[in-house]
PDB file of C-alpha atoms and ligand atoms in Angstrom:
ATOM      1  CA  GLU F   1     202.581 129.897 129.525  1.00 57.00           C
ATOM      2  CA  ALA F   2     200.286 132.205 132.221  1.00 65.00           C
ATOM      3  CA  ARG F   3     201.960 134.581 134.469  1.00 86.00           C
ATOM      4  CA  LEU F   4     200.825 135.926 137.481  1.00 89.00           C
ATOM      5  CA  THR F   5     200.814 139.899 137.656  1.00 92.00           C
ATOM      6  CA  THR F   6     199.618 140.719 140.832  1.00 95.00           C
ATOM      7  CA  ARG F   7     201.715 142.384 143.493  1.00 93.00           C
ATOM      8  CA  ARG F   8     199.465 141.441 146.399  1.00 93.00           C
ATOM      9  CA  LEU F   9     196.833 139.288 145.912  1.00 96.00           C
ATOM     10  CA  GLY F  10     197.845 135.907 145.440  1.00 95.00           C
ATOM     11  CA  ARG F  11     201.451 135.956 145.859  1.00 94.00           C
ATOM     12  CA  ALA F  12     201.207 133.377 149.051  1.00 95.00           C
ATOM     13  CA  VAL F  13     199.458 130.299 148.179  1.00 97.00           C
ATOM     14  CA  ALA F  14     198.483 127.561 150.210  1.00 98.00           C
ATOM     15  CA  TYR F  15     197.472 124.661 147.587  1.00 98.00           C
ATOM     16  CA  PHE F  16     195.362 121.513 148.376  1.00 98.00           C
ATOM     17  CA  ARG F  17     194.229 118.372 146.666  1.00 98.00           C
ATOM     18  CA  ARG F  18     191.296 118.384 148.918  1.00 98.00           C
ATOM     19  CA  LEU F  19     189.581 120.464 151.575  1.00 98.00           C
ATOM     20  CA  GLU F  20     186.688 120.462 153.238  1.00 98.00           C
ATOM     21  CA  SER F  21     186.122 124.193 152.181  1.00 98.00           C
ATOM     22  CA  THR F  22     188.548 126.848 151.223  1.00 98.00           C
ATOM     23  CA  ASN F  23     187.112 129.024 153.703  1.00 98.00           C
ATOM     24  CA  ASN F  24     187.533 127.230 156.360  1.00 98.00           C
ATOM     25  CA  GLU F  25     191.178 126.938 155.986  1.00 98.00           C
ATOM     26  CA  ALA F  26     191.946 130.626 154.701  1.00 98.00           C
ATOM     27  CA  LYS F  27     189.828 131.696 158.262  1.00 98.00           C
ATOM     28  CA  ALA F  28     192.258 129.531 160.174  1.00 98.00           C
ATOM     29  CA  LEU F  29     195.257 130.907 158.186  1.00 98.00           C
ATOM     30  CA  ALA F  30     194.267 134.814 158.557  1.00 98.00           C
ATOM     31  CA  ALA F  31     193.361 133.844 162.493  1.00 97.00           C
ATOM     32  CA  ALA F  32     197.176 133.148 162.409  1.00 97.00           C
ATOM     33  CA  GLY F  33     198.521 135.734 161.055  1.00 97.00           C
ATOM     34  CA  CYS F  34     199.163 134.542 157.042  1.00 98.00           C
ATOM     35  CA  PRO F  35     199.488 138.191 154.820  1.00 96.00           C
ATOM     36  CA  GLU F  36     197.033 139.645 152.878  1.00 97.00           C
ATOM     37  CA  GLY F  37     196.642 138.545 149.841  1.00 98.00           C
ATOM     38  CA  GLN F  38     197.178 135.228 150.893  1.00 98.00           C
ATOM     39  CA  ILE F  39     194.766 132.521 148.791  1.00 98.00           C
ATOM     40  CA  VAL F  40     194.117 129.080 149.187  1.00 98.00           C
ATOM     41  CA  VAL F  41     193.179 126.687 146.538  1.00 98.00           C
ATOM     42  CA  ALA F  42     191.435 123.209 146.522  1.00 98.00           C
ATOM     43  CA  GLU F  43     191.519 121.082 143.658  1.00 98.00           C
ATOM     44  CA  GLU F  44     188.017 119.804 145.396  1.00 98.00           C
ATOM     45  CA  GLN F  45     185.794 120.112 148.284  1.00 98.00           C
ATOM     46  CA  SER F  46     184.395 117.960 150.797  1.00 98.00           C
ATOM     47  CA  VAL F  47     182.231 120.226 152.509  1.00 97.00           C
ATOM     48  CA  GLY F  48     181.959 123.153 150.046  1.00 98.00           C
ATOM     49  CA  ARG F  49     179.652 125.547 151.873  1.00 98.00           C
ATOM     50  CA  GLY F  50     177.063 128.333 150.411  1.00 97.00           C
ATOM     51  CA  ARG F  51     175.353 130.721 152.521  1.00 93.00           C
ATOM     52  CA  LEU F  52     172.897 129.451 155.909  1.00 89.00           C
ATOM     53  CA  ALA F  53     174.488 126.372 155.919  1.00 89.00           C
ATOM     54  CA  ARG F  54     174.033 125.628 152.160  1.00 96.00           C
ATOM     55  CA  GLY F  55     176.057 123.395 150.274  1.00 97.00           C
ATOM     56  CA  TRP F  56     178.240 124.254 147.319  1.00 98.00           C
ATOM     57  CA  PHE F  57     178.947 121.446 144.630  1.00 98.00           C
ATOM     58  CA  SER F  58     182.995 121.114 144.358  1.00 98.00           C
ATOM     59  CA  PRO F  59     183.871 118.108 142.256  1.00 98.00           C
ATOM     60  CA  PHE F  60     187.623 117.246 141.587  1.00 98.00           C
ATOM     61  CA  ALA F  61     189.833 119.095 139.174  1.00 98.00           C
ATOM     62  CA  ARG F  62     186.174 120.807 137.512  1.00 98.00           C
ATOM     63  CA  GLY F  63     186.241 124.484 139.055  1.00 98.00           C
ATOM     64  CA  VAL F  64     188.145 127.125 140.807  1.00 98.00           C
ATOM     65  CA  TRP F  65     187.192 126.801 144.202  1.00 98.00           C
ATOM     66  CA  PHE F  66     189.457 129.263 146.119  1.00 98.00           C
ATOM     67  CA  SER F  67     189.473 131.956 148.872  1.00 98.00           C
ATOM     68  CA  ILE F  68     191.520 135.436 149.516  1.00 98.00           C
ATOM     69  CA  VAL F  69     192.357 136.765 152.881  1.00 98.00           C
ATOM     70  CA  LEU F  70     191.928 140.861 152.776  1.00 98.00           C
ATOM     71  CA  ARG F  71     192.854 143.228 155.890  1.00 97.00           C
ATOM     72  CA  PRO F  72     191.352 145.830 154.761  1.00 96.00           C
ATOM     73  CA  PRO F  73     190.684 149.329 156.424  1.00 95.00           C
ATOM     74  CA  PHE F  74     187.359 149.411 155.869  1.00 94.00           C
ATOM     75  CA  ASN F  75     184.636 149.341 158.685  1.00 94.00           C
ATOM     76  CA  PRO F  76     182.547 146.325 159.435  1.00 94.00           C
ATOM     77  CA  GLN F  77     180.013 147.519 158.104  1.00 93.00           C
ATOM     78  CA  ASP F  78     181.587 147.635 154.847  1.00 94.00           C
ATOM     79  CA  ALA F  79     181.867 143.973 154.660  1.00 93.00           C
ATOM     80  CA  PRO F  80     178.686 142.753 152.344  1.00 93.00           C
ATOM     81  CA  LYS F  81     180.062 145.258 150.046  1.00 96.00           C
ATOM     82  CA  CYS F  82     183.105 143.148 149.113  1.00 96.00           C
ATOM     83  CA  THR F  83     181.007 140.615 148.169  1.00 96.00           C
ATOM     84  CA  LEU F  84     179.778 142.897 145.527  1.00 97.00           C
ATOM     85  CA  LEU F  85     182.958 144.185 144.983  1.00 98.00           C
ATOM     86  CA  ALA F  86     183.966 140.200 144.020  1.00 98.00           C
ATOM     87  CA  ALA F  87     181.296 139.543 142.075  1.00 98.00           C
ATOM     88  CA  VAL F  88     182.188 142.687 140.018  1.00 98.00           C
ATOM     89  CA  ALA F  89     185.829 141.419 139.687  1.00 98.00           C
ATOM     90  CA  VAL F  90     184.882 137.831 138.720  1.00 98.00           C
ATOM     91  CA  CYS F  91     182.426 139.065 136.368  1.00 98.00           C
ATOM     92  CA  ARG F  92     185.265 141.099 134.336  1.00 98.00           C
ATOM     93  CA  ALA F  93     187.883 138.109 134.404  1.00 98.00           C
ATOM     94  CA  ILE F  94     185.059 135.606 133.383  1.00 98.00           C
ATOM     95  CA  ARG F  95     184.429 138.490 130.226  1.00 97.00           C
ATOM     96  CA  ARG F  96     188.272 138.830 129.632  1.00 97.00           C
ATOM     97  CA  ALA F  97     189.598 135.100 130.377  1.00 97.00           C
ATOM     98  CA  ALA F  98     186.471 133.499 129.073  1.00 97.00           C
ATOM     99  CA  GLY F  99     184.743 135.185 126.418  1.00 97.00           C
ATOM    100  CA  VAL F 100     181.741 135.040 128.365  1.00 97.00           C
ATOM    101  CA  ASP F 101     179.304 137.718 129.913  1.00 97.00           C
ATOM    102  CA  CYS F 102     177.316 137.117 132.747  1.00 96.00           C
ATOM    103  CA  GLY F 103     175.233 138.848 135.158  1.00 97.00           C
ATOM    104  CA  ILE F 104     174.900 139.580 139.012  1.00 97.00           C
ATOM    105  CA  LYS F 105     172.092 138.518 141.337  1.00 96.00           C
ATOM    106  CA  TRP F 106     171.990 140.618 144.115  1.00 95.00           C
ATOM    107  CA  PRO F 107     173.996 140.016 146.221  1.00 90.00           C
ATOM    108  CA  ASN F 108     176.245 136.848 145.541  1.00 88.00           C
ATOM    109  CA  ASP F 109     175.169 135.080 142.162  1.00 95.00           C
ATOM    110  CA  ILE F 110     177.052 134.742 138.566  1.00 98.00           C
ATOM    111  CA  LEU F 111     174.363 133.929 136.259  1.00 98.00           C
ATOM    112  CA  PHE F 112     174.336 133.207 132.753  1.00 97.00           C
ATOM    113  CA  ASP F 113     171.450 132.189 130.785  1.00 96.00           C
ATOM    114  CA  GLY F 114     169.611 132.907 134.190  1.00 95.00           C
ATOM    115  CA  LYS F 115     171.834 129.667 135.932  1.00 97.00           C
ATOM    116  CA  LYS F 116     174.269 130.087 138.653  1.00 98.00           C
ATOM    117  CA  LEU F 117     178.019 129.985 137.288  1.00 98.00           C
ATOM    118  CA  VAL F 118     179.853 131.336 140.214  1.00 98.00           C
ATOM    119  CA  GLY F 119     179.192 131.796 143.985  1.00 97.00           C
ATOM    120  CA  ILE F 120     180.203 134.126 146.538  1.00 97.00           C
ATOM    121  CA  LEU F 121     180.344 133.507 150.508  1.00 97.00           C
ATOM    122  CA  THR F 122     182.264 136.280 152.396  1.00 96.00           C
ATOM    123  CA  GLU F 123     183.153 136.171 155.726  1.00 96.00           C
ATOM    124  CA  MET F 124     184.173 138.581 158.200  1.00 96.00           C
ATOM    125  CA  SER F 125     186.326 138.454 161.771  1.00 96.00           C
ATOM    126  CA  ALA F 126     185.547 142.065 163.289  1.00 95.00           C
ATOM    127  CA  GLU F 127     187.156 143.275 166.791  1.00 90.00           C
ATOM    128  CA  MET F 128     185.600 146.267 168.373  1.00 84.00           C
ATOM    129  CA  ASP F 129     184.782 148.739 165.446  1.00 89.00           C
ATOM    130  CA  ALA F 130     187.346 147.189 163.254  1.00 94.00           C
ATOM    131  CA  ILE F 131     187.927 144.457 161.031  1.00 96.00           C
ATOM    132  CA  ASN F 132     190.741 141.726 161.508  1.00 96.00           C
ATOM    133  CA  HIS F 133     190.455 140.107 158.242  1.00 97.00           C
ATOM    134  CA  ILE F 134     187.613 139.483 155.846  1.00 98.00           C
ATOM    135  CA  VAL F 135     187.679 135.812 154.038  1.00 98.00           C
ATOM    136  CA  ILE F 136     186.238 135.921 150.332  1.00 98.00           C
ATOM    137  CA  GLY F 137     185.300 132.643 148.842  1.00 98.00           C
ATOM    138  CA  ILE F 138     184.801 132.175 145.312  1.00 98.00           C
ATOM    139  CA  GLY F 139     183.446 129.139 143.191  1.00 98.00           C
ATOM    140  CA  ILE F 140     183.523 129.147 139.857  1.00 98.00           C
ATOM    141  CA  ASN F 141     182.472 126.108 137.668  1.00 98.00           C
ATOM    142  CA  VAL F 142     184.433 125.930 134.823  1.00 98.00           C
ATOM    143  CA  ASN F 143     184.696 121.937 133.278  1.00 98.00           C
ATOM    144  CA  ILE F 144     181.205 120.736 134.124  1.00 98.00           C
ATOM    145  CA  GLY F 145     178.870 119.282 131.587  1.00 98.00           C
ATOM    146  CA  ALA F 146     175.177 119.589 132.180  1.00 97.00           C
ATOM    147  CA  ASP F 147     175.216 116.167 132.762  1.00 97.00           C
ATOM    148  CA  ASP F 148     177.556 116.194 135.646  1.00 98.00           C
ATOM    149  CA  PHE F 149     175.800 118.635 137.841  1.00 98.00           C
ATOM    150  CA  PRO F 150     173.970 116.110 140.426  1.00 98.00           C
ATOM    151  CA  PRO F 151     169.693 116.259 139.489  1.00 98.00           C
ATOM    152  CA  GLU F 152     168.915 118.756 141.714  1.00 97.00           C
ATOM    153  CA  LEU F 153     171.236 121.198 140.636  1.00 98.00           C
ATOM    154  CA  ARG F 154     170.865 120.747 136.717  1.00 97.00           C
ATOM    155  CA  SER F 155     168.371 123.366 136.388  1.00 97.00           C
ATOM    156  CA  LEU F 156     169.910 125.915 138.514  1.00 97.00           C
ATOM    157  CA  ALA F 157     173.340 125.609 137.578  1.00 98.00           C
ATOM    158  CA  THR F 158     175.910 126.102 134.513  1.00 98.00           C
ATOM    159  CA  SER F 159     179.715 126.205 133.780  1.00 98.00           C
ATOM    160  CA  LEU F 160     182.040 128.346 131.656  1.00 98.00           C
ATOM    161  CA  SER F 161     182.917 125.429 129.425  1.00 98.00           C
ATOM    162  CA  ILE F 162     178.752 125.182 128.492  1.00 98.00           C
ATOM    163  CA  ALA F 163     178.762 128.636 128.237  1.00 98.00           C
ATOM    164  CA  ALA F 164     181.532 128.725 125.883  1.00 98.00           C
ATOM    165  CA  GLY F 165     180.736 125.715 124.355  1.00 97.00           C
ATOM    166  CA  ARG F 166     184.839 124.421 124.678  1.00 98.00           C
ATOM    167  CA  PRO F 167     186.760 123.690 127.770  1.00 98.00           C
ATOM    168  CA  LEU F 168     188.709 126.473 129.472  1.00 98.00           C
ATOM    169  CA  SER F 169     192.115 126.332 131.457  1.00 97.00           C
ATOM    170  CA  ARG F 170     191.345 126.723 135.436  1.00 98.00           C
ATOM    171  CA  LEU F 171     194.812 128.358 135.766  1.00 97.00           C
ATOM    172  CA  ASP F 172     193.403 130.934 133.168  1.00 97.00           C
ATOM    173  CA  ILE F 173     190.522 131.851 135.041  1.00 98.00           C
ATOM    174  CA  LEU F 174     192.039 132.058 138.600  1.00 98.00           C
ATOM    175  CA  LEU F 175     194.873 134.331 137.475  1.00 97.00           C
ATOM    176  CA  ALA F 176     192.305 136.776 135.447  1.00 97.00           C
ATOM    177  CA  ALA F 177     190.301 136.421 138.814  1.00 98.00           C
ATOM    178  CA  LEU F 178     193.082 137.652 140.662  1.00 98.00           C
ATOM    179  CA  GLU F 179     194.477 139.844 138.820  1.00 98.00           C
ATOM    180  CA  GLU F 180     190.734 141.860 138.417  1.00 98.00           C
ATOM    181  CA  LEU F 181     190.149 141.229 141.932  1.00 98.00           C
ATOM    182  CA  GLU F 182     193.779 143.512 142.771  1.00 98.00           C
ATOM    183  CA  GLN F 183     192.426 146.000 140.307  1.00 98.00           C
ATOM    184  CA  VAL F 184     189.153 146.659 141.676  1.00 98.00           C
ATOM    185  CA  TYR F 185     190.147 146.363 145.550  1.00 98.00           C
ATOM    186  CA  GLY F 186     192.942 148.841 144.897  1.00 97.00           C
ATOM    187  CA  GLN F 187     190.457 151.367 142.994  1.00 98.00           C
ATOM    188  CA  THR F 188     188.047 150.930 146.217  1.00 98.00           C
ATOM    189  CA  LEU F 189     191.040 151.549 148.753  1.00 97.00           C
ATOM    190  CA  ASP F 190     191.937 154.731 146.317  1.00 97.00           C
ATOM    191  CA  GLN F 191     187.981 155.833 145.689  1.00 97.00           C
ATOM    192  CA  GLY F 192     186.009 154.547 148.038  1.00 97.00           C
ATOM    193  CA  PHE F 193     182.895 151.871 147.201  1.00 98.00           C
ATOM    194  CA  ALA F 194     181.010 154.128 144.803  1.00 97.00           C
ATOM    195  CA  PRO F 195     182.937 153.105 141.449  1.00 98.00           C
ATOM    196  CA  VAL F 196     182.208 149.706 142.614  1.00 97.00           C
ATOM    197  CA  LEU F 197     178.634 150.181 143.212  1.00 97.00           C
ATOM    198  CA  ASP F 198     178.198 151.589 139.566  1.00 97.00           C
ATOM    199  CA  GLU F 199     179.820 149.056 138.056  1.00 97.00           C
ATOM    200  CA  TRP F 200     177.646 146.461 140.127  1.00 97.00           C
ATOM    201  CA  ARG F 201     174.441 148.301 138.989  1.00 97.00           C
ATOM    202  CA  ARG F 202     175.290 148.373 135.134  1.00 96.00           C
ATOM    203  CA  GLY F 203     176.137 144.330 135.647  1.00 96.00           C
ATOM    204  CA  SER F 204     173.025 143.789 137.502  1.00 97.00           C
ATOM    205  CA  LEU F 205     170.276 141.168 136.126  1.00 96.00           C
ATOM    206  CA  THR F 206     168.248 142.372 139.508  1.00 96.00           C
ATOM    207  CA  LEU F 207     167.778 146.018 139.098  1.00 97.00           C
ATOM    208  CA  GLY F 208     164.230 146.934 137.502  1.00 96.00           C
ATOM    209  CA  ARG F 209     162.957 143.573 137.978  1.00 97.00           C
ATOM    210  CA  ALA F 210     160.000 141.978 140.156  1.00 97.00           C
ATOM    211  CA  VAL F 211     161.019 139.956 143.213  1.00 97.00           C
ATOM    212  CA  ASP F 212     160.433 137.677 145.764  1.00 97.00           C
ATOM    213  CA  VAL F 213     162.724 138.475 148.905  1.00 96.00           C
ATOM    214  CA  ILE F 214     163.217 136.032 151.626  1.00 93.00           C
ATOM    215  CA  GLY F 215     165.264 137.364 154.661  1.00 81.00           C
ATOM    216  CA  SER F 216     166.014 138.510 158.112  1.00 73.00           C
ATOM    217  CA  GLY F 217     162.253 136.608 159.231  1.00 82.00           C
ATOM    218  CA  ARG F 218     160.331 138.534 156.596  1.00 89.00           C
ATOM    219  CA  ARG F 219     159.094 137.432 153.246  1.00 93.00           C
ATOM    220  CA  PHE F 220     157.914 139.744 150.687  1.00 95.00           C
ATOM    221  CA  SER F 221     157.893 141.137 146.978  1.00 96.00           C
ATOM    222  CA  GLY F 222     158.134 144.278 145.122  1.00 97.00           C
ATOM    223  CA  VAL F 223     160.319 145.511 142.345  1.00 97.00           C
ATOM    224  CA  ALA F 224     164.202 145.892 143.027  1.00 98.00           C
ATOM    225  CA  VAL F 225     165.003 149.692 142.550  1.00 97.00           C
ATOM    226  CA  ASP F 226     168.686 150.055 143.520  1.00 97.00           C
ATOM    227  CA  ILE F 227     171.156 149.694 145.544  1.00 97.00           C
ATOM    228  CA  ASP F 228     172.417 151.697 148.637  1.00 96.00           C
ATOM    229  CA  ALA F 229     175.890 153.191 149.792  1.00 96.00           C
ATOM    230  CA  ASP F 230     175.947 150.035 152.369  1.00 95.00           C
ATOM    231  CA  GLY F 231     174.722 147.113 149.287  1.00 95.00           C
ATOM    232  CA  ALA F 232     171.594 146.862 150.425  1.00 95.00           C
ATOM    233  CA  LEU F 233     169.057 145.997 148.089  1.00 96.00           C
ATOM    234  CA  LEU F 234     166.284 148.714 148.095  1.00 97.00           C
ATOM    235  CA  VAL F 235     162.704 146.822 146.871  1.00 97.00           C
ATOM    236  CA  ARG F 236     159.619 149.080 146.387  1.00 97.00           C
ATOM    237  CA  THR F 237     156.264 147.626 147.623  1.00 96.00           C
ATOM    238  CA  ASP F 238     152.974 148.292 147.806  1.00 95.00           C
ATOM    239  CA  THR F 239     153.393 150.175 151.029  1.00 94.00           C
ATOM    240  CA  GLY F 240     156.779 151.294 150.972  1.00 96.00           C
ATOM    241  CA  THR F 241     160.283 150.735 150.279  1.00 96.00           C
ATOM    242  CA  GLU F 242     161.682 147.646 151.945  1.00 95.00           C
ATOM    243  CA  ARG F 243     165.457 147.542 152.490  1.00 94.00           C
ATOM    244  CA  VAL F 244     167.436 144.060 152.471  1.00 94.00           C
ATOM    245  CA  LEU F 245     170.772 143.990 153.724  1.00 91.00           C
ATOM    246  CA  ALA F 246     171.048 139.994 153.576  1.00 90.00           C
ATOM    247  CA  GLY F 247     168.396 137.282 152.448  1.00 91.00           C
ATOM    248  CA  ASP F 248     167.893 135.436 149.108  1.00 92.00           C
ATOM    249  CA  VAL F 249     166.353 136.951 146.515  1.00 95.00           C
ATOM    250  CA  SER F 250     163.895 135.402 143.676  1.00 94.00           C
ATOM    251  CA  ILE F 251     163.762 136.973 140.344  1.00 95.00           C
ATOM    252  CA  ARG F 252     159.865 136.757 138.804  1.00 92.00           C
ATOM    253  CA  PRO F 253     159.890 135.963 134.857  1.00 87.00           C
ATOM    254  CA  ALA F 254     159.542 138.505 132.770  1.00 79.00           C
TER     255      ALA F 254
HETATM  256  C1  BT5 M   1     177.139 130.643 147.490  1.00 65.83           C
HETATM  257  O1  BT5 M   1     175.859 130.747 148.390  1.00 65.83           O
HETATM  258  O2  BT5 M   1     176.367 130.864 146.361  1.00 65.83           O
HETATM  259  C2  BT5 M   1     178.046 130.652 147.958  1.00 65.83           C
HETATM  260  C3  BT5 M   1     178.887 129.703 147.021  1.00 65.83           C
HETATM  261  C4  BT5 M   1     180.558 129.993 147.744  1.00 65.83           C
HETATM  262  C5  BT5 M   1     181.967 128.697 147.000  1.00 65.83           C
HETATM  263  C6  BT5 M   1     183.052 128.851 147.540  1.00 65.83           C
HETATM  264  S1  BT5 M   1     184.307 127.689 146.967  1.00 65.83           S
HETATM  265  C7  BT5 M   1     185.400 128.355 147.755  1.00 65.83           C
HETATM  266  C8  BT5 M   1     184.922 128.448 149.107  1.00 65.83           C
HETATM  267  N1  BT5 M   1     184.993 127.607 149.941  1.00 65.83           N
HETATM  268  C9  BT5 M   1     183.756 127.296 150.150  1.00 65.83           C
HETATM  269  O3  BT5 M   1     183.646 126.837 151.138  1.00 65.83           O
HETATM  270  N2  BT5 M   1     182.910 128.257 149.520  1.00 65.83           N
HETATM  271  C10 BT5 M   1     183.155 129.125 148.764  1.00 65.83           C
HETATM  272  P1  BT5 M   1     174.395 130.301 148.136  1.00 65.83           P
HETATM  273  O4  BT5 M   1     173.919 131.632 148.028  1.00 65.83           O
HETATM  274  O5  BT5 M   1     173.937 130.354 149.751  1.00 65.83           O
HETATM  275  O6  BT5 M   1     173.862 129.453 147.265  1.00 65.83           O
HETATM  276  C11 BT5 M   1     174.224 127.975 147.417  1.00 65.83           C
HETATM  277  C12 BT5 M   1     173.247 127.121 146.923  1.00 65.83           C
HETATM  278  O7  BT5 M   1     173.892 127.121 145.355  1.00 65.83           O
HETATM  279  C13 BT5 M   1     173.326 126.068 146.829  1.00 65.83           C
HETATM  280  O8  BT5 M   1     171.875 125.533 148.180  1.00 65.83           O
HETATM  281  C14 BT5 M   1     172.666 125.128 145.609  1.00 65.83           C
HETATM  282  O9  BT5 M   1     171.400 125.671 145.397  1.00 65.83           O
HETATM  283  C15 BT5 M   1     173.552 125.828 144.548  1.00 65.83           C
HETATM  284  N3  BT5 M   1     174.585 125.484 144.120  1.00 65.83           N
HETATM  285  C16 BT5 M   1     175.553 124.614 145.136  1.00 65.83           C
HETATM  286  N4  BT5 M   1     176.334 124.218 144.614  1.00 65.83           N
HETATM  287  C17 BT5 M   1     176.578 124.790 143.128  1.00 65.83           C
HETATM  288  C18 BT5 M   1     177.185 125.141 142.075  1.00 65.83           C
HETATM  289  N5  BT5 M   1     178.479 124.233 142.369  1.00 65.83           N
HETATM  290  N6  BT5 M   1     176.976 125.946 141.006  1.00 65.83           N
HETATM  291  C19 BT5 M   1     175.479 126.380 141.091  1.00 65.83           C
HETATM  292  N7  BT5 M   1     174.865 126.337 142.044  1.00 65.83           N
HETATM  293  C20 BT5 M   1     175.180 125.739 142.962  1.00 65.83           C
END
């Protein structure tokens, strides 16, 4: 029987059959003063959200669709790194609970076999120069067959059951994710972001690759050389090094 071993994350659980978006519900709970570590889980999202008003396919009982409320003592500028933190933790969880080795595409995609397995959406509420709360929304495709994805996602998306070749327990995946998130978050509170950034670099599919970048109204190509202390992607172009704090990156085929 599965048992949650965390102390803080996932001790308060709001569970729903169907929500528009777990991030929306988590933001409402956070604004109403819920404890740090509160999670919101839904079996299905009717309006699951990606970044920039994009959608997230969230079919009933086929994935782990959840959000976590954190109240970290970080600066607002540290918020983008919380996405990297979550990606590192979820990669660990997937390796441990499903035996699947995945890679991270900057900033928020976890890929297997070049296709998206997990999406992460971090949203922050800050006042003055302090974070009020951060909501990290995580969508993990678990038991979704290749033919179950809508046609437009078939060449882009994959699931743990496809990767592992067998169905998996969604509860096991959720518990492992909460445990790894608590561990990585605790480590970051103690030691700062350097260990997370290093683990992110080791798990990265983006570094060292030729990339096309679209972000902040710009569009350019280059080679992704590193991430900086803010978690921004550094891309070497013909004319210099560009710093990308938010945007979309596509990796050129090798
Ligand atoms: C993301 O955005 O990848 C963030 C996804 C976050 C989803 C979680 S689920 C729990 C929480 N509640 C929410 O409402 N959201 C969070 P982005 O990088 O913008 O990627 C979005 C793109 O991924 C879409 O435009 C599709 O191309 C693709 N996509 C949509 N659903 C997918 C799925 N289930 N699996 C793989 N790719 C998908």
